[in-house]
Coordinates of C-alpha atoms and ligand atoms in Angstrom, one line a residue:
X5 CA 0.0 0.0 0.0
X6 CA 1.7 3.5 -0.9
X7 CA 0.5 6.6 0.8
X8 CA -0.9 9.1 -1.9
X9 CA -0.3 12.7 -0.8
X10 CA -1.7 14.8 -3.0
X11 CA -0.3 18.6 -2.6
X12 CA -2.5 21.6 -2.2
X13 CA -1.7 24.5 -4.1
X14 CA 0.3 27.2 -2.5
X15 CA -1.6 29.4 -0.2
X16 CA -1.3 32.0 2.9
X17 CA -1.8 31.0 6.3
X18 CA -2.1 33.8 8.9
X19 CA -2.3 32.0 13.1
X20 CA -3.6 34.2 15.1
X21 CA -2.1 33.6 18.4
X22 CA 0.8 32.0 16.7
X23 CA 3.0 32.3 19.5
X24 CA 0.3 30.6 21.5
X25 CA 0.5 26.9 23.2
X26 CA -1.7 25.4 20.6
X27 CA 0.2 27.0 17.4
X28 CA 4.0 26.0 19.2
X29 CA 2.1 22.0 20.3
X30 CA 0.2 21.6 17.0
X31 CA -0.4 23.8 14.6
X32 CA 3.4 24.6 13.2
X33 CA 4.9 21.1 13.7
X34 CA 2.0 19.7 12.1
X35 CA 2.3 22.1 8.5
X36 CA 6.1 21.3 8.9
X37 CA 4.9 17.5 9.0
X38 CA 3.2 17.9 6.1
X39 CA 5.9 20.4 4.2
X40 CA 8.4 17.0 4.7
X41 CA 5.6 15.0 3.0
X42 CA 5.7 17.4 -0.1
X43 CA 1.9 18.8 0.4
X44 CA 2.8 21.6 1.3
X45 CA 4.3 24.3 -1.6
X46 CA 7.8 25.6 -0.4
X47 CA 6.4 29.1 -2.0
X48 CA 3.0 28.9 1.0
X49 CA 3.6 31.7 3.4
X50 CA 2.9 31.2 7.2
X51 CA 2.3 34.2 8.7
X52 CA 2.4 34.0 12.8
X53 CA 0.5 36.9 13.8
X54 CA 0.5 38.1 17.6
X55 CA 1.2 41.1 20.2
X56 CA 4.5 40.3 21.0
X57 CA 7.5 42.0 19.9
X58 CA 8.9 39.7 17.3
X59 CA 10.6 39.7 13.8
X60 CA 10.6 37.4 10.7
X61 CA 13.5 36.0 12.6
X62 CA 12.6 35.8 16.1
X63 CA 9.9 33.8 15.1
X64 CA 11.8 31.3 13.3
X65 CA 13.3 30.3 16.0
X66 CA 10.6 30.2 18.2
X67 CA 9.2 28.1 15.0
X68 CA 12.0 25.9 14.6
X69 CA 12.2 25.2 19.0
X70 CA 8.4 23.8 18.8
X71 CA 9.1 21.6 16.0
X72 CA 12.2 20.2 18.0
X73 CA 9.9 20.0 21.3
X74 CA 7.0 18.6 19.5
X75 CA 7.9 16.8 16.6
X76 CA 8.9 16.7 13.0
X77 CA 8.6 13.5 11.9
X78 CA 10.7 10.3 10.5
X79 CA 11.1 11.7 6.7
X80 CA 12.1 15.3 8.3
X81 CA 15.5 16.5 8.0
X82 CA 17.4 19.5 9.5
X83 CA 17.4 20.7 5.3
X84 CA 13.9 20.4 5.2
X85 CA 13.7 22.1 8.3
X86 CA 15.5 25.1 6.9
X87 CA 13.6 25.1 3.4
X88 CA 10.2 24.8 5.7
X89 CA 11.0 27.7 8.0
X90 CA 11.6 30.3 5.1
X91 CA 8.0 30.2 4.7
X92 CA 7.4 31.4 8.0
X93 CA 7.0 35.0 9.1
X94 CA 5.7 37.1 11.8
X95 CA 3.5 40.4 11.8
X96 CA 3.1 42.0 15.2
X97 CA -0.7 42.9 15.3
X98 CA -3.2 43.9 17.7
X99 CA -6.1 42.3 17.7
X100 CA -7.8 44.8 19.5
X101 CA -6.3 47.7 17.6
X102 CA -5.6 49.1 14.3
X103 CA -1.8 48.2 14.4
X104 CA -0.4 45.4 12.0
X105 CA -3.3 45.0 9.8
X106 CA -1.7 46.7 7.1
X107 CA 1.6 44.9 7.0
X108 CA -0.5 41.8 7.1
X109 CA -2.4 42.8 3.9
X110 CA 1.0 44.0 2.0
X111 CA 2.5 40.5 3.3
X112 CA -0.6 38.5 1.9
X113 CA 0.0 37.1 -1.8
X114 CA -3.0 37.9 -3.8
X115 CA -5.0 35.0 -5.9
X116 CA -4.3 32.6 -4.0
X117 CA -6.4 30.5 -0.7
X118 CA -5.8 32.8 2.6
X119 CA -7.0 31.0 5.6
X120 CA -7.2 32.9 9.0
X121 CA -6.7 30.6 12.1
X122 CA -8.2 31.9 15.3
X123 CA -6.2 30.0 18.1
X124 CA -7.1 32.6 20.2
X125 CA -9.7 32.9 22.8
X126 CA -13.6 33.4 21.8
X127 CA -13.8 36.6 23.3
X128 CA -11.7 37.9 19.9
X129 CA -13.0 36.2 17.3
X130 CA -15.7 38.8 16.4
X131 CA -12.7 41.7 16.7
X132 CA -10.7 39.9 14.5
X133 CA -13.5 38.7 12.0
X134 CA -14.5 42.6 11.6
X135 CA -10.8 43.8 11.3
X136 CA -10.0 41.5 8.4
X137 CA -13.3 42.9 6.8
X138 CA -12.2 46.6 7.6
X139 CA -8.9 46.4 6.4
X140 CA -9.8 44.3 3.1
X141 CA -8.1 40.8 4.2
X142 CA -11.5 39.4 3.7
X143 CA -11.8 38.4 0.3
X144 CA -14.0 35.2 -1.2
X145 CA -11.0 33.4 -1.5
X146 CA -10.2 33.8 2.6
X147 CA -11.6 31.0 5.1
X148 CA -11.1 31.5 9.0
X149 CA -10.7 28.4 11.0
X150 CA -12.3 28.6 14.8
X151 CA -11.2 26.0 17.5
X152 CA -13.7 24.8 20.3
X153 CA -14.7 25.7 22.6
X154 CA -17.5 27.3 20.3
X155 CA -19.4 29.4 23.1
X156 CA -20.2 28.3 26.9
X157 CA -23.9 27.3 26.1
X158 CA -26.4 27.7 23.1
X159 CA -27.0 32.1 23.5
X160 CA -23.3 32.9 23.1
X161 CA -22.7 29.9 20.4
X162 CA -25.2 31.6 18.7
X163 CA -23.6 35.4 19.4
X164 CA -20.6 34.0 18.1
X165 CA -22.4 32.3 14.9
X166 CA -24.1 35.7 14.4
X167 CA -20.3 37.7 14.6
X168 CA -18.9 35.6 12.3
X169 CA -21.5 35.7 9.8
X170 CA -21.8 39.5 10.2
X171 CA -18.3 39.0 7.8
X172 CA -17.9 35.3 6.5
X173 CA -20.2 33.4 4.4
X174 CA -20.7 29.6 6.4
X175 CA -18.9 27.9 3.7
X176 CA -15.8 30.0 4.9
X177 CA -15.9 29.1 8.3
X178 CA -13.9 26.1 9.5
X179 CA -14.8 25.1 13.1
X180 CA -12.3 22.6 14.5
X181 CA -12.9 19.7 16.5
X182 CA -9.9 17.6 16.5
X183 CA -11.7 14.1 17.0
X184 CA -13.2 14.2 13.4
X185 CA -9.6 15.1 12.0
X186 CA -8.2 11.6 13.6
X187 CA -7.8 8.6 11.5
X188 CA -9.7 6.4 12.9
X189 CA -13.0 8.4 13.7
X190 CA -13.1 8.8 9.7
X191 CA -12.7 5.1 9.8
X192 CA -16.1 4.8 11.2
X193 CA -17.8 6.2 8.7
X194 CA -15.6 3.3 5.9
X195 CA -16.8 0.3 8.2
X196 CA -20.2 1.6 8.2
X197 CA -21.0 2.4 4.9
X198 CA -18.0 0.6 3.0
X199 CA -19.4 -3.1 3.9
X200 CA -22.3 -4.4 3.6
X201 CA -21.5 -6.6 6.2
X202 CA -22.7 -4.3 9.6
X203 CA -25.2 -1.8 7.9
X204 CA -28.3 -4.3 7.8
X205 CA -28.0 -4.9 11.6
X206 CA -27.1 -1.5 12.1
X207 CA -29.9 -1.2 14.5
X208 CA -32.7 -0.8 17.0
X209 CA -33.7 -4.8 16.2
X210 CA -30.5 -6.0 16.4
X211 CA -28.2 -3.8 18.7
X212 CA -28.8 -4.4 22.2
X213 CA -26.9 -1.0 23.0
X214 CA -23.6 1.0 22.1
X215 CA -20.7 2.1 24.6
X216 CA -18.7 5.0 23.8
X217 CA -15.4 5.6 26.4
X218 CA -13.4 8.7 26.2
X219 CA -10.6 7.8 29.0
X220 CA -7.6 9.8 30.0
X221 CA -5.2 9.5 32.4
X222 CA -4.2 13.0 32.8
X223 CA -5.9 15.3 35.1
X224 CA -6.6 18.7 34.1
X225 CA -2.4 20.1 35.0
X226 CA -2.2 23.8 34.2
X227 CA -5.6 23.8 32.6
X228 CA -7.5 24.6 35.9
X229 CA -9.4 28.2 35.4
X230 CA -10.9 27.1 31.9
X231 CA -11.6 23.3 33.0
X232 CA -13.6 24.7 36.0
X233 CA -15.7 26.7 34.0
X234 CA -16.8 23.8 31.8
X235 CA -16.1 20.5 33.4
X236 CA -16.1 16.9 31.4
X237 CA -20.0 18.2 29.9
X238 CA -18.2 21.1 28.1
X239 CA -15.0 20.3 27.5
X240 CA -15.5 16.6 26.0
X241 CA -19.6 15.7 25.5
X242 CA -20.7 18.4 23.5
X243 CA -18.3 17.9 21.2
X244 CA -16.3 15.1 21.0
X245 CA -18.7 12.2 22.1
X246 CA -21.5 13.8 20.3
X247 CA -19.8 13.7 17.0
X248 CA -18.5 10.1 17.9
X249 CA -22.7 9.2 18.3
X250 CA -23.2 11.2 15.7
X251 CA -20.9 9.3 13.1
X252 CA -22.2 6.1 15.1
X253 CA -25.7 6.6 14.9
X254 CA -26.2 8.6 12.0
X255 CA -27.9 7.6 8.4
X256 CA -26.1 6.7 5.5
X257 CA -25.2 10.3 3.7
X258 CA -26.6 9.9 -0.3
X259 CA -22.9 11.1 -0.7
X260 CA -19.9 11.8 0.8
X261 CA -20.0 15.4 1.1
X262 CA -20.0 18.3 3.6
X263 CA -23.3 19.3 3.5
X264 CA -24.8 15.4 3.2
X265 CA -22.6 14.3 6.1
X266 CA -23.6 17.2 8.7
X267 CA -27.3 17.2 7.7
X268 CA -27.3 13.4 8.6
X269 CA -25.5 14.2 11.7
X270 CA -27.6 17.3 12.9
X271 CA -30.4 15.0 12.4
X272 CA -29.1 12.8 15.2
X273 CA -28.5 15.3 17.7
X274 CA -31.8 16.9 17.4
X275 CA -33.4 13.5 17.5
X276 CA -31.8 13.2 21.0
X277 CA -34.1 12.9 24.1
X278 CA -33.4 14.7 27.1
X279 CA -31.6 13.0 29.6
X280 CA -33.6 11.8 33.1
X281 CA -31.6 13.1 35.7
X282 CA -31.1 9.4 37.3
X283 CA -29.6 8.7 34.2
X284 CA -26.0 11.3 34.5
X285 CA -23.3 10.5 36.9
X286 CA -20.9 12.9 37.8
X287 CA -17.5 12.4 39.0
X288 CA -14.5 14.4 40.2
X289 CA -11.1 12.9 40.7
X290 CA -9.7 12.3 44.5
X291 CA -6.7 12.9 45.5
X292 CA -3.9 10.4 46.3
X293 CA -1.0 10.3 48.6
X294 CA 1.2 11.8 45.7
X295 CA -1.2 13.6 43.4
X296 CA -3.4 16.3 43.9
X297 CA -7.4 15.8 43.5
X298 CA -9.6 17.8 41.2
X299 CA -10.5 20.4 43.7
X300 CA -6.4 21.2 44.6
X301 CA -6.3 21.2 40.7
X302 CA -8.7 24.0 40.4
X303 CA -7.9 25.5 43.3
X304 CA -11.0 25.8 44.8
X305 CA -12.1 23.9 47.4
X306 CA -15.8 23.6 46.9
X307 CA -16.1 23.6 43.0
X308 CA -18.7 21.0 41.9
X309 CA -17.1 21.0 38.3
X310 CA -17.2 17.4 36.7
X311 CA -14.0 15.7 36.1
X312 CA -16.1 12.8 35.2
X313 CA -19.7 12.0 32.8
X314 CA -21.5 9.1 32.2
X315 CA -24.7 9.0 30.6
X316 CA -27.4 7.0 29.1
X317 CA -29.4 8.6 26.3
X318 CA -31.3 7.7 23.2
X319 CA -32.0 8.9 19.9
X320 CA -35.8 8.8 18.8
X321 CA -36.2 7.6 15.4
X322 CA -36.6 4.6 14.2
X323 CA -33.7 3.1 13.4
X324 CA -32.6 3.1 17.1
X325 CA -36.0 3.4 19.5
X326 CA -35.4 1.6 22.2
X327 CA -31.7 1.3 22.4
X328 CA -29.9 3.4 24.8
X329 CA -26.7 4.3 24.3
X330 CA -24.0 4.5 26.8
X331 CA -21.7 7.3 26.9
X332 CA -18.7 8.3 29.4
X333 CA -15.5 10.3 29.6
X334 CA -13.1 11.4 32.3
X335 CA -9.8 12.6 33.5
X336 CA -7.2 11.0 35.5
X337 CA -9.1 6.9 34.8
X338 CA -7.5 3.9 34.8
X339 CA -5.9 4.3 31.2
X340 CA -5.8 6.5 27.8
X341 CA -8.4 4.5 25.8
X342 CA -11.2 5.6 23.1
X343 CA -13.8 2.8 22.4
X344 CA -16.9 2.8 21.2
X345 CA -18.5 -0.8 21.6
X346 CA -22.1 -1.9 19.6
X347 CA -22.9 -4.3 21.9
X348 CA -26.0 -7.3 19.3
X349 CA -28.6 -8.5 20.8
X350 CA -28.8 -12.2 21.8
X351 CA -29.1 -15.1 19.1
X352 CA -33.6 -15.3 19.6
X353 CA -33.3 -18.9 20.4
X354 CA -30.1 -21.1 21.6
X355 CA -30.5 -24.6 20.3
X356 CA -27.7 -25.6 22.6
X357 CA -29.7 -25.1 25.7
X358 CA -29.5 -22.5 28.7
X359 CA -26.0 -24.6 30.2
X360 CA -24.4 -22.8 27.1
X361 CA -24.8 -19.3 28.8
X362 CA -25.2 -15.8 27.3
X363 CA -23.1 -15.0 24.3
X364 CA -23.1 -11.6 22.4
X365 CA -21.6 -10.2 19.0
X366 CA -19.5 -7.2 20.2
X367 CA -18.0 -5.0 17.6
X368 CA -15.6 -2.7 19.3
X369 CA -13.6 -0.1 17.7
X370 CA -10.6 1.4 19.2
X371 CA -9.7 5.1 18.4
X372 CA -6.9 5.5 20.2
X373 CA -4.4 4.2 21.4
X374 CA -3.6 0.7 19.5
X375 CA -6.2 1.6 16.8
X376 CA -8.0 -1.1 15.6
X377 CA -11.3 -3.2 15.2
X378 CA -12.5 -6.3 17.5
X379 CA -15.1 -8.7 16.4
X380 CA -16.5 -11.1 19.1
X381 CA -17.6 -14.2 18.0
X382 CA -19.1 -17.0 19.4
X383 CA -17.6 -20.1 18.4
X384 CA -17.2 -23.7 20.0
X385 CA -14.7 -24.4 23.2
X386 CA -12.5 -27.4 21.5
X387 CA -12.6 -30.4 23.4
X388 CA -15.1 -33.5 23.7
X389 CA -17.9 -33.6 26.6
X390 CA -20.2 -32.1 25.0
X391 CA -21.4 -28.3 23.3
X392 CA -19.7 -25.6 26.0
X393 CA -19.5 -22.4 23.8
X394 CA -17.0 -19.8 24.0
X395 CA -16.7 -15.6 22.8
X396 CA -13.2 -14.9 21.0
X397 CA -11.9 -12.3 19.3
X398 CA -11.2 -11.2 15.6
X399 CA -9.1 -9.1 16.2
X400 CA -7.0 -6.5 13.9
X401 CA -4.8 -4.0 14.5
X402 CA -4.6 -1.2 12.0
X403 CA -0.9 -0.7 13.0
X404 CA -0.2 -4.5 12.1
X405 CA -2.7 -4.4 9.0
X406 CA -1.7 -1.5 7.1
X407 CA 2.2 -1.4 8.5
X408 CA 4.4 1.8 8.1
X409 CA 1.6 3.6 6.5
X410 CA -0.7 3.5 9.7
X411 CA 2.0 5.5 12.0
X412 CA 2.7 7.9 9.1
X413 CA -0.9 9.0 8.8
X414 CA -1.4 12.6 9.5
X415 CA -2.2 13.5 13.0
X416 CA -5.8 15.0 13.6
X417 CA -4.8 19.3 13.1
X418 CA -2.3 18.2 10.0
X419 CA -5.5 16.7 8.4
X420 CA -7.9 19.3 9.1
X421 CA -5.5 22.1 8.5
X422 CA -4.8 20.5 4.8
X423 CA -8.9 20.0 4.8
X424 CA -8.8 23.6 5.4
X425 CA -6.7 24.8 2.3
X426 CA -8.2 22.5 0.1
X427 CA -12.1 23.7 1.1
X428 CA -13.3 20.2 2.1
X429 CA -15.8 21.6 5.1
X430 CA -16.4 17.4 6.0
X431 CA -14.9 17.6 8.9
X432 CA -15.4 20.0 10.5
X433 CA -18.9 21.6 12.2
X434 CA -21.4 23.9 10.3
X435 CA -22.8 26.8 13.1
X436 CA -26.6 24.7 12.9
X437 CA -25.0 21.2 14.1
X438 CA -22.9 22.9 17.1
X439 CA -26.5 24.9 18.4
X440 CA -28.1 21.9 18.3
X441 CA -25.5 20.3 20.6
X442 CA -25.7 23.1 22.7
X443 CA -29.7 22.8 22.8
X444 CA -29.3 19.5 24.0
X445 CA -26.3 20.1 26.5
X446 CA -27.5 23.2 28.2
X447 CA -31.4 21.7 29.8
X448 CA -28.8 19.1 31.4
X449 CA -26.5 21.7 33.2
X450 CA -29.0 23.8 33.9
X451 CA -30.3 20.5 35.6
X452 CA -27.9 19.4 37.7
X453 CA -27.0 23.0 39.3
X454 CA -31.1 23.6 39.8
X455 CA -30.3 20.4 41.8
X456 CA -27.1 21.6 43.5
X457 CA -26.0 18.5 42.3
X458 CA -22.9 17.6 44.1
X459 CA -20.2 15.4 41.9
X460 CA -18.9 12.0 43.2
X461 CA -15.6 11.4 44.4
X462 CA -13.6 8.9 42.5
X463 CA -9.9 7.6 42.8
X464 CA -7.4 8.3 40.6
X465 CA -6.9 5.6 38.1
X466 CA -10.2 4.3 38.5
X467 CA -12.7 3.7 36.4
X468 CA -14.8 6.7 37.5
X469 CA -17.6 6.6 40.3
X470 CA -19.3 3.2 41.8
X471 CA -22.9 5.2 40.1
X472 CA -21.1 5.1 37.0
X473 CA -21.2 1.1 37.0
X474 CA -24.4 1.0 38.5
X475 CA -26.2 2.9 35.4
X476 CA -25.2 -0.1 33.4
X477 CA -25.4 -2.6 36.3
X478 CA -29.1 -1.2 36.9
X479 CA -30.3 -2.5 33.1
X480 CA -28.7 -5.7 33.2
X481 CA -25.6 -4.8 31.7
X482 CA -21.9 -3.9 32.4
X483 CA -19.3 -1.6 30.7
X484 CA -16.2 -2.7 29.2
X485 CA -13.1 -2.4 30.9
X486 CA -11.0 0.8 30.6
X487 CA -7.6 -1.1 29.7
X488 CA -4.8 -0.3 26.9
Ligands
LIG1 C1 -9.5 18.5 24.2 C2 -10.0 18.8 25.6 O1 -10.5 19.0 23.3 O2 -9.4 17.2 24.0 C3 -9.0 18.2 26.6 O3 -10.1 20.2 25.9 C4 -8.7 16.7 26.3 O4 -9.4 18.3 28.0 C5 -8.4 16.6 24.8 O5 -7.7 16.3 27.1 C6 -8.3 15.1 24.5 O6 -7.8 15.0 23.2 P1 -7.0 13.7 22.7 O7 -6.8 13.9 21.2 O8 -5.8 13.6 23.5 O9 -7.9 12.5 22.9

């Protein structure tokens, strides 16, 4: 299998906030990344655009450190590295203010795709949407590329929708979230509607119920004054886990493209029923001898900020009426591990008699790490004495399946970012699709502090809170372990 990278054609990309923890961990190591794979043009210009006092130079450097702390990759060489950081350059500019914006312009190539990537906080976006208007950056060939969060709750995702769209058309705006750019979340939509194999038992009369797990290890380090502002709901559900149902659950798009897949997906999300309270477990992390818990994380004492979610909800239509799915993610769990498990119903009738026990189909996907696909099956335990059956795996690893090709994949922002140039909207969320998953989000928080709802203490590398288990345990079934 060869790797076909196709290369874009030269364009302008301007970070805002390029001196900013996301542009120096992702953004720039990820373009050089994908300059040493030849799709990016040595004549593309990336402009870093911030407040501080910097020159082309200066920059560079700063450009060139990041790479070396966070990554080139195995075809990158200290030449390349050198070729790749000519095209970088720095404007100081003032988001707030009138200064830069004109060296920006002049620095700008004309005719060719500018993209504008706001890795700044929300509270500049509309300041820098109008400036690029006012000072004639804005042109039909620009896109601007937003990261999440995308507002605090459906009225200020909706300000934020109504800013931007005060200067950019929706076909220009780019609104990131990362889980759609990784490798294997597109995967779901190839073993969904690639085979014919899972589609006609694709649901409500064959799938008993689905698991999705978002696990980390980490807890939430430096991150502390935003995380306590949105806890696990925010920060993960609303976006991540919903597009992972979302790509689950949805129908089959009549084609492959932007608009088809998100209508299909908005569909989903406003088919959602509200959670029952009894139905959401909240968690914060304790702390251990050695670590501190959530609370000494955030530095306050009595915040009631989840660390922790787990949910049951379901999706009223009729391909899955009736089956609930299962949805949880938290910091500082027994292991890193994204799963999403469709869990078949039992065969209707076992012709080898109840002493053969329960068996189940289980189709789990792994996103990440060890990406790959398990297939339970039900076969017969080898040996005489009789019928005694067993579950075993068919089990692939991408990794071992596909070899070198499989680590070289582009990470999650090297995909979107190229997604981005090339004006493939996909992957990314139209401004309907994230209201809607802020409609559904926001009657739930509003819930639990109406309720003065106090989240459970778990320990650190655990699986989460004892309720967490008992929501499953409650209708007869049990999640699957968090483990590498
Ligand atoms: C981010 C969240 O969007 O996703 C973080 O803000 C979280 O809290 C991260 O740790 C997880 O991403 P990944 O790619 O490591 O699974």
């Amino acid at each position: 299998m060869v790797s076909r990278v196709i290369p874009v054609d030269p364009f302008d990309l301007v970070i805002f906030g390029g001196t900013g923890d996301l542009a120096r961990r992702k953004i720039l190591p990820g373009l050089f990344r994908r300059f040493c794979a030849g799709q990016m043009p040595e004549s593309s210009q990336i402009i870093g655009a911030a407040r501080s006092d910097l020159d082309d130079a200066a920059y560079r450097k700063m450009v060139g450190d990041a790479i070396a702390e966070f990554g080139g990759g195995r075809a990158c060489d200290s030449g390349t590295l050198d070729a790749f950081l000519k095209t970088v350059h720095y404007v100081k500019t003032d988001a707030k203010g009138d200064g830069g914006w004109a060296e920006l312009n002049d620095r700008i190539q004309q005719d060719r795709v500018r993209a504008f990537y706001f890795s700044v906080g929300p509270s500049l976006f509309g300041d820098l949407a109008e400036r690029l208007h006012r000072f004639g950056l804005a042109t039909p060939q620009s896109r601007i590329v937003v990261e999440k969060p995308f507002g605090h709750d459906l009225e200020s995702a909706k300000a934020l929708n109504a800013t931007l769209a005060e200067h950019f058309d929706e076909t220009q705006i780019y609104r990131i979230d990362h889980y759609l750019g990784k490798e294997t979340v597109q995967n779901l939509m190839a073993v969904r509607f690639g085979n014919m194999l899972f589609e006609p038992l694709w649901n409500a009369q064959y799938v008993d119920h689905i698991q999705i797990t978002v696990a980390e290890t980490v807890g939430v380090g430096g991150r502390g004054g935003y995380y306590d502002k949105s806890g696990a709901m925010r920060d993960m559900m609303q976006n991540h886990l919903m597009q992972l149902l979302c790509l689950i659950a949805m129908e089959p798009p009549a084609k492959f493209d932007p608009d088809a897949v998100r209508d299909e997906k908005l569909k989903v999300i406003r088919a959602l029923e509200p959670v029952e309270p009894h139905h959401i477990v909240r968690g914060q992390y304790a702390p251990t001898k050695n670590e501190p818990g959530y609370r000494d994380d955030v530095d306050d004492p009595k915040s009631r900020t989840e660390s922790f979610i787990a949910l049951k909800c379901h999706i009223s239509n009729w391909r899955w009426a009736g089956t609930p799915f299962y949805l949880r993610t938290g910091k500082r769990l027994k292991a890193r591990t994204s799963e999403i498990a469709v869990v078949f119903k039992d065969a209707p009738h076992s012709i080898f008699g109840v002493d053969a026990g329960r068996h189940r189909n289980v189709l789990a996907i792994r996103l990440q790490p060890n990406e790959g696909m398990t297939l339970d099956v039900t076969i017969k335990e080898p040996g005489p004495g009789g019928m005694r059956l067993l579950d075993v795996p068919l089990d692939m690893s991408f990794a071992e399946a596909l070899g070198p090709e499989a680590e070289e994949a582009p990470d999650a922002y090297e995909r979107l970012i190229m997604d981005v140039i090339r004006g493939n909207q996909t992957l990314f969320m139209r401004g309907d699709e994230v209201e809607a998953a802020w409609a559904w989000t926001d009657p739930l928080i509003a819930g639990w502090q109406d309720r003065n709802d106090v989240p459970k203490e778990y320990d650190a590398g655990s699986s989460g809170p004892e309720d967490a288990l008992m929501l499953m345990h409650r209708d007869g079934r049990k999640w699957r372990e968090i483990k590498v």
